[in-house]
XYZ file of N, CA and C in Angstrom:
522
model
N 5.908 -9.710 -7.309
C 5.395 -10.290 -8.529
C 5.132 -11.755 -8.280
N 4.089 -12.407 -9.002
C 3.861 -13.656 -8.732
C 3.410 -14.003 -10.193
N 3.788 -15.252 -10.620
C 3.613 -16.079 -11.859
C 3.018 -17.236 -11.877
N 1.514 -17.475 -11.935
C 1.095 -18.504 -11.583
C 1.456 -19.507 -12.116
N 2.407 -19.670 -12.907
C 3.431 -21.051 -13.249
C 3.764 -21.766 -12.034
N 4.600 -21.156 -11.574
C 5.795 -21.441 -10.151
C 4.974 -21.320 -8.857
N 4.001 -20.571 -9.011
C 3.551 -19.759 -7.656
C 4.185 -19.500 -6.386
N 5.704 -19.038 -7.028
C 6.829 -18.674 -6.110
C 6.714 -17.055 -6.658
N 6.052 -16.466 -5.733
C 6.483 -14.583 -5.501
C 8.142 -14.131 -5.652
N 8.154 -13.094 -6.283
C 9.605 -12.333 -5.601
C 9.247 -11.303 -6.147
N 10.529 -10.535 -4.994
C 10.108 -9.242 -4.205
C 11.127 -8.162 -4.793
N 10.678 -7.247 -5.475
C 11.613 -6.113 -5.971
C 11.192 -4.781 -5.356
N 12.701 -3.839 -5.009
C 12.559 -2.572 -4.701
C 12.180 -1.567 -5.602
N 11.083 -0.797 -5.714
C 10.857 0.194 -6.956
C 11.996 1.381 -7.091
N 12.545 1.637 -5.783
C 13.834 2.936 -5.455
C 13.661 4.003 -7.040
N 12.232 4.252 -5.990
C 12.430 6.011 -6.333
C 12.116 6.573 -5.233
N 12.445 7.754 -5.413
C 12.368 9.464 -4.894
C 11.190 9.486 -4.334
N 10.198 9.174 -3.199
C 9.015 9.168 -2.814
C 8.704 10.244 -2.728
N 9.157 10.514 -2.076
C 9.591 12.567 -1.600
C 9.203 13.555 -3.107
N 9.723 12.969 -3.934
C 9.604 13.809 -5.307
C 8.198 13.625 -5.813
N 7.680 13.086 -5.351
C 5.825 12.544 -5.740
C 5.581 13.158 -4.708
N 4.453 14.507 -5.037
C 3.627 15.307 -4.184
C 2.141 14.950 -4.888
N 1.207 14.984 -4.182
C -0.304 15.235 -4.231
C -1.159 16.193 -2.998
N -1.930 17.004 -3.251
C -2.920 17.504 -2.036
C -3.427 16.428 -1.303
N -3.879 15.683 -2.346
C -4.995 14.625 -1.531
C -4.477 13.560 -1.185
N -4.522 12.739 0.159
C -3.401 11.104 0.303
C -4.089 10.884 -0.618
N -5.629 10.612 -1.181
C -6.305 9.509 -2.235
C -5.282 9.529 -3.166
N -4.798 10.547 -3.737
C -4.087 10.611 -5.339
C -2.288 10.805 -4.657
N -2.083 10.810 -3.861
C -0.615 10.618 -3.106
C -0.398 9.306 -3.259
N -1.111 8.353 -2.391
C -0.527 6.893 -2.649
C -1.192 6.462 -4.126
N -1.645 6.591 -4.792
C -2.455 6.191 -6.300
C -0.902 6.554 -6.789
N -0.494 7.696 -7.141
C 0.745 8.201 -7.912
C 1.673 7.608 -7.166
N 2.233 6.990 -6.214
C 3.204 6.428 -5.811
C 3.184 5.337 -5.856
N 2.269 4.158 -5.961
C 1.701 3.222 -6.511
C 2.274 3.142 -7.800
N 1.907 3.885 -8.729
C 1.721 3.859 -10.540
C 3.317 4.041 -10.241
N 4.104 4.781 -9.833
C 5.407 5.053 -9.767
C 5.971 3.980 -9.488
N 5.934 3.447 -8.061
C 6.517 2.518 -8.094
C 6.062 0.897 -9.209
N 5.092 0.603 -9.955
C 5.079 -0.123 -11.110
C 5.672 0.264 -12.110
N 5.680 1.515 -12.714
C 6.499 1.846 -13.940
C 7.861 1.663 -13.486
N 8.183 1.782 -12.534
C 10.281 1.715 -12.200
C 10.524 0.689 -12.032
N 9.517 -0.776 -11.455
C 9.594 -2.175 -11.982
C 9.798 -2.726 -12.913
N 8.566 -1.967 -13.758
C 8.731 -2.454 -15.215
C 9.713 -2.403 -15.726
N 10.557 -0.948 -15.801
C 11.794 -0.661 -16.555
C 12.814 -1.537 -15.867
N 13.033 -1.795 -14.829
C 13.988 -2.556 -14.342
C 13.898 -4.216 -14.164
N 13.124 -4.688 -15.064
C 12.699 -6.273 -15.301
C 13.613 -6.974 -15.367
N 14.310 -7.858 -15.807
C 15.370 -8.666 -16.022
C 14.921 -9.733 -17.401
N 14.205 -10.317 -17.184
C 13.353 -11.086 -18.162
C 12.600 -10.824 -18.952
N 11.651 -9.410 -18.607
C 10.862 -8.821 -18.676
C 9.182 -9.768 -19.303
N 8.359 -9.646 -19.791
C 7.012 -10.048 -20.219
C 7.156 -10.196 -21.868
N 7.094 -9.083 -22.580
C 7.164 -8.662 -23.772
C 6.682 -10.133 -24.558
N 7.385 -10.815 -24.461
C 8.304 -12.235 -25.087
C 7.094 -13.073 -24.928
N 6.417 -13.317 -23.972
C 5.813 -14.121 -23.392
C 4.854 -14.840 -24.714
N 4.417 -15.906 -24.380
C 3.731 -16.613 -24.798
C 2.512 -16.363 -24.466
N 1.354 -16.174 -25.496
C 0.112 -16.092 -24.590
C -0.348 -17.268 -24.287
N 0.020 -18.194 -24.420
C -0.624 -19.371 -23.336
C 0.226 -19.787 -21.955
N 1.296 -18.720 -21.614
C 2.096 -18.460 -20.326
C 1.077 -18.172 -19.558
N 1.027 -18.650 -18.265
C 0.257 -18.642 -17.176
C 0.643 -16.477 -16.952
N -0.323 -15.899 -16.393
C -0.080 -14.152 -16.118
C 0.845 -14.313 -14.879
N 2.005 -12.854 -15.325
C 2.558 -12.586 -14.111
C 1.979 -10.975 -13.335
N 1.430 -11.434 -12.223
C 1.142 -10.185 -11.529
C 2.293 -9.825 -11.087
N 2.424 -7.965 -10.882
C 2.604 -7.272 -10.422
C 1.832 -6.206 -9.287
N 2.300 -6.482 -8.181
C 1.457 -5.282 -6.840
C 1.971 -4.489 -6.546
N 1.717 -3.224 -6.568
C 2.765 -2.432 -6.340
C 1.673 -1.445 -4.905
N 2.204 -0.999 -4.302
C 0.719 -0.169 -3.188
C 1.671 0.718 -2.577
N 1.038 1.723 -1.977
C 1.258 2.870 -0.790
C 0.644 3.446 0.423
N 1.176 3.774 1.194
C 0.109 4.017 1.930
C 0.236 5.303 3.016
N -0.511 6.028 3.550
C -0.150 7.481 4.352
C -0.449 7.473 5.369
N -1.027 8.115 6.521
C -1.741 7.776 7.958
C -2.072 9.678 7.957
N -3.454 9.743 7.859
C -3.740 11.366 7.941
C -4.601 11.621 9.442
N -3.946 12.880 10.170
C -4.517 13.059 10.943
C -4.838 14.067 11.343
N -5.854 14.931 11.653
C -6.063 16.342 11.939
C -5.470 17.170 10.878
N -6.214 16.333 9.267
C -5.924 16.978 8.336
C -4.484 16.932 7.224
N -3.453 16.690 8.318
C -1.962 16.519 8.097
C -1.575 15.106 7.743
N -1.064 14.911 6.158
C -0.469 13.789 5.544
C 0.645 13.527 6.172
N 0.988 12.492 6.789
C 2.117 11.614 7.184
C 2.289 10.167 6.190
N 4.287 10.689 6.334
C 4.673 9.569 5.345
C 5.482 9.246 6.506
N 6.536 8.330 6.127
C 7.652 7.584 7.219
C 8.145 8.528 7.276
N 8.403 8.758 8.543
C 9.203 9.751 9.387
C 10.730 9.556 8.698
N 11.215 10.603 8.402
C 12.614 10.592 8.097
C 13.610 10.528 9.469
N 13.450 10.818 10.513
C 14.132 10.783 11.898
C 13.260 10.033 13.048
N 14.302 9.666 14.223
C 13.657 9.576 15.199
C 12.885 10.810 15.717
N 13.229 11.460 15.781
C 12.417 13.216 16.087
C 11.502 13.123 15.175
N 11.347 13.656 14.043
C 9.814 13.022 13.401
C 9.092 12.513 13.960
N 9.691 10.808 14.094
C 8.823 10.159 14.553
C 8.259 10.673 16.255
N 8.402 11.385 16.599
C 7.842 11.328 18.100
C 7.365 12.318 17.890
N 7.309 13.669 16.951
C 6.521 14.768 16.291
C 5.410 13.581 16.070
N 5.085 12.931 15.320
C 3.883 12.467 14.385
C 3.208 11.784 15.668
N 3.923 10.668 16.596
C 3.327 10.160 17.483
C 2.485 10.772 18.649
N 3.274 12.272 18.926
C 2.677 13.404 19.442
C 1.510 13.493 18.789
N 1.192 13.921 17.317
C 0.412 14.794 17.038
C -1.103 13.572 17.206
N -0.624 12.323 16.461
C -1.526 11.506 16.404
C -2.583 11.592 17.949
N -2.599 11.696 19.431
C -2.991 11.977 20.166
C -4.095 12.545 19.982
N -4.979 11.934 20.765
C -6.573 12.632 21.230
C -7.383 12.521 19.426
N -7.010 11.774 18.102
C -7.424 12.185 17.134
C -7.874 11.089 16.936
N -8.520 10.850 15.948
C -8.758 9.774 14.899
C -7.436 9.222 13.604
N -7.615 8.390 13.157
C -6.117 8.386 12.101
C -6.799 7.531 11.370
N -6.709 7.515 9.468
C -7.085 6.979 8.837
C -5.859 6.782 8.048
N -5.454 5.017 7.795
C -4.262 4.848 7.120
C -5.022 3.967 5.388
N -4.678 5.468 4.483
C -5.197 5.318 3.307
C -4.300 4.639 2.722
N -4.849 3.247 1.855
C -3.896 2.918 0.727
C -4.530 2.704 -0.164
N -3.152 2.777 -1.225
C -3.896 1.940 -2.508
C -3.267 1.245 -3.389
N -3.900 0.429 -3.750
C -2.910 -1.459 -4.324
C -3.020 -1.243 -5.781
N -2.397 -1.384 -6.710
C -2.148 -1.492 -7.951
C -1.690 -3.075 -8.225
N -2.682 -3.432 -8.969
C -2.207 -4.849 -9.713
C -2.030 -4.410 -11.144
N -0.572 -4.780 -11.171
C -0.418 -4.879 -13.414
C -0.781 -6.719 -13.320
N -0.992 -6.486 -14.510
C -1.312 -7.927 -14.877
C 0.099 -7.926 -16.282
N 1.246 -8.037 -15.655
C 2.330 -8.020 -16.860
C 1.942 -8.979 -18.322
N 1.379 -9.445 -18.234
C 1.270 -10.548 -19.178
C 0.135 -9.743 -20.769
N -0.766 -8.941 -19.966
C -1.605 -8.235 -20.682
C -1.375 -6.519 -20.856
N -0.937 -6.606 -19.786
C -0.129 -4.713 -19.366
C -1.677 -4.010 -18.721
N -2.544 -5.045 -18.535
C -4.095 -4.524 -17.739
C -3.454 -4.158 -16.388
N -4.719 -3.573 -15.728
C -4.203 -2.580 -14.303
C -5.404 -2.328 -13.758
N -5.270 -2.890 -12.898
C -6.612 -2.685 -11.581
C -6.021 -2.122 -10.512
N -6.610 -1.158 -9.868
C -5.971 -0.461 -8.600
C -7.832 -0.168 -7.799
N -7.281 -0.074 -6.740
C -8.297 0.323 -5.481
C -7.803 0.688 -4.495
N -8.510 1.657 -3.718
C -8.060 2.402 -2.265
C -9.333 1.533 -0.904
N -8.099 1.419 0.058
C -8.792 1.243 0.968
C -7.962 2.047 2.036
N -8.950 2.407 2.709
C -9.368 3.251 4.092
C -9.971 3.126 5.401
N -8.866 2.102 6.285
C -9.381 1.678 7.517
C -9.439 2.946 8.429
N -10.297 3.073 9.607
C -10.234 4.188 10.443
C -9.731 3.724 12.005
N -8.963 4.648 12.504
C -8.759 3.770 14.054
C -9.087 5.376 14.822
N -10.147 4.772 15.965
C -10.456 5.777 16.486
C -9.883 5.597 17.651
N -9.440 6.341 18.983
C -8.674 6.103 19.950
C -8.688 7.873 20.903
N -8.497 7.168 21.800
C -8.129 8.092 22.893
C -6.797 8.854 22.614
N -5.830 8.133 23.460
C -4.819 8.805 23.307
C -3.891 7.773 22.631
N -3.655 7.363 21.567
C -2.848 6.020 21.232
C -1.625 6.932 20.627
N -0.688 5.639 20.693
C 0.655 5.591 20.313
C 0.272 5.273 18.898
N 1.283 5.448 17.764
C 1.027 4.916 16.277
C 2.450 5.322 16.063
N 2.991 4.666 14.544
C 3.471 5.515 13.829
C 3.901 5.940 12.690
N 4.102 6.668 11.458
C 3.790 7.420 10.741
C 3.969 6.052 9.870
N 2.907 6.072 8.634
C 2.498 5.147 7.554
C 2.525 3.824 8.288
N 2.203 3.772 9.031
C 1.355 2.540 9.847
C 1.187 2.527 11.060
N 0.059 2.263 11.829
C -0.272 1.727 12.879
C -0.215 0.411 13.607
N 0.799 0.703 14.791
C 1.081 -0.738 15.606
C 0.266 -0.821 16.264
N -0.917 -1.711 15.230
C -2.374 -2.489 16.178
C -1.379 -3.369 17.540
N -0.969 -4.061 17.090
C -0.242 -5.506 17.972
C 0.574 -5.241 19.018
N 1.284 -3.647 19.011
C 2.140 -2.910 19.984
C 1.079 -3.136 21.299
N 1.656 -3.826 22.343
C 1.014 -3.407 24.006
C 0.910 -2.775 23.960
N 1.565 -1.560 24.163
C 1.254 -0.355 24.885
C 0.264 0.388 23.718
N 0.302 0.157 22.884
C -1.492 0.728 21.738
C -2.549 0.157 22.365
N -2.656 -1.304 22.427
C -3.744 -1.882 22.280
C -4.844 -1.248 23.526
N -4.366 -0.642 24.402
C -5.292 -0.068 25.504
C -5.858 0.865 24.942
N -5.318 1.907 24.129
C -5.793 3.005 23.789
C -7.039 2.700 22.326
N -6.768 2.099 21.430
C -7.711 1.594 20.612
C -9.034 1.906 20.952
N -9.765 1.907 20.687
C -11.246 2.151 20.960
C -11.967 1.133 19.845
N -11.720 1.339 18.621
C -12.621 0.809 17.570
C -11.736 1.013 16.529
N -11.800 -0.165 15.295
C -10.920 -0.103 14.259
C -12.110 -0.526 12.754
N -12.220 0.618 12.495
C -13.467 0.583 11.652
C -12.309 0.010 9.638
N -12.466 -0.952 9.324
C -11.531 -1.392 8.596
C -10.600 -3.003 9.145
N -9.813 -3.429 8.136
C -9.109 -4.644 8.499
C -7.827 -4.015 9.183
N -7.123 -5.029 10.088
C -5.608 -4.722 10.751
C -4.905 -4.581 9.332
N -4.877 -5.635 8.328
C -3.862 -5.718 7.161
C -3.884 -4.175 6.688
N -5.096 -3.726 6.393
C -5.127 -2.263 5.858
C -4.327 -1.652 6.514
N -4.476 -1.882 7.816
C -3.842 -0.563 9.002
C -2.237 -0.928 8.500
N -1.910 -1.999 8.215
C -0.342 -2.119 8.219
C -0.273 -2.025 6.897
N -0.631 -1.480 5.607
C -0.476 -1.590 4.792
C -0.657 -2.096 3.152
N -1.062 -3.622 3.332
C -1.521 -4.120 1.804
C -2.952 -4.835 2.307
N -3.885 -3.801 2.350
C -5.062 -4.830 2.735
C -5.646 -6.319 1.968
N -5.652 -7.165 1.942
C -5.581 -8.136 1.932
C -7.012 -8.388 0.799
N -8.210 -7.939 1.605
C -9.327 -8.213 0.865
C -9.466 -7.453 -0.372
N -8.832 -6.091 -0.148
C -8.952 -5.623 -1.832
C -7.387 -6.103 -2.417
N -6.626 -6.314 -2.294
C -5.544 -7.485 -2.709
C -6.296 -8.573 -3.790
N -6.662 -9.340 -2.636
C -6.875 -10.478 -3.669
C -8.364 -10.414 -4.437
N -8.984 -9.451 -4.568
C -10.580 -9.081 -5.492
C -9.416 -8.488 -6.684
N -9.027 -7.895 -6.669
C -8.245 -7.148 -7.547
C -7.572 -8.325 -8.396
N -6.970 -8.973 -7.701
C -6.021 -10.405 -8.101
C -7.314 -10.853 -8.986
N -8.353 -11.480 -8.438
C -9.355 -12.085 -9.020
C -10.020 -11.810 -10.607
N -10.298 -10.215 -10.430
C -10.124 -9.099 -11.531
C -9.726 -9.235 -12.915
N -8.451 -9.379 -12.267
C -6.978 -8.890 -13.287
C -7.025 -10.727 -13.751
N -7.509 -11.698 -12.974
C -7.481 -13.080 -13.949
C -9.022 -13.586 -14.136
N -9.570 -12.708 -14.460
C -11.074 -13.266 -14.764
C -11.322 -12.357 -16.438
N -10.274 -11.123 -16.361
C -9.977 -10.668 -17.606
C -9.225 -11.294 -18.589
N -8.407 -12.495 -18.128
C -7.318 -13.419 -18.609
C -7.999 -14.556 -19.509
N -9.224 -14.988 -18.806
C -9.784 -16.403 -18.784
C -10.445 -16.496 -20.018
């Protein structure tokens, strides 16, 4: 969350059940885990918004998720080391697209902008692993071929739909 008062961020755990959020599609997998993890923020506020003044500067909220699909098969964080060397296996000889998607609340208004982004990493035989790709890992960077998308995406909160979204959510404010 960030409050453009202070423009000091802090960082809260949403701790839910990820596992208990199923979708077919990653698109609507990380979207619903996203929205999940903002509603279990909300309820767990301390200060909360409600109160606020409308001439209080907006406090954003980001909440995002993200999957790594490959040869069809949704990967989340490996629950084991074994997992993980299942997923790193499978990733081999494929393509891997690490889908996310960013949810901005705008607490101040209870508005909500969300967007998916979808970098692609195409590769030979690369190392990865499950809900993110180690661009920066040595031993990846040989295998890489082409990274159709930003690195930030690949690791998670892409950056450029981040802050358009940010932009968004305070151009609705103004």
């Amino acid at each position: 969350m960030a409050s453009s008062s202070n423009n000091s961020p802090s960082f809260k755990s949403a701790d839910i059940d990820e596992r208990a959020i199923r979708r077919e599609k990653p698109e609507e997998l990380v979207k619903a885990l996203a929205e999940a993890k903002a509603d279990a923020i909300k309820l767990n506020l301390v200060d909360g918004c409600a109160d606020r003044d409308i001439r209080d500067p907006p406090t954003l909220l980001i909440t995002s998720d993200q999957v790594v699909v490959s040869k069809g098969v949704i990967r989340e964080r490996p629950r084991s080391m074994e997992e993980a060397r299942e997923f790193i296996k499978a990733y081999s000889g494929d393509r891997a697209l690490a889908v996310n998607y960013v949810l901005l609340t705008n607490l101040s208004t209870g508005a909500t902008k969300g967007g998916w982004d979808i970098p692609e990493v195409k590769e030979g035989d690369m190392t990865c692993v499950a809900g993110g790709l180690k661009l920066t890992h040595p031993s990846v960077l040989p295998f890489i071929k082409e990274l159709v998308g930003t690195a930030d995406g690949v690791r998670g909160l892409p950056r450029e739909l981040t802050e358009k979204l940010i932009r968004e959510s305070l151009e609705v404010n103004s």
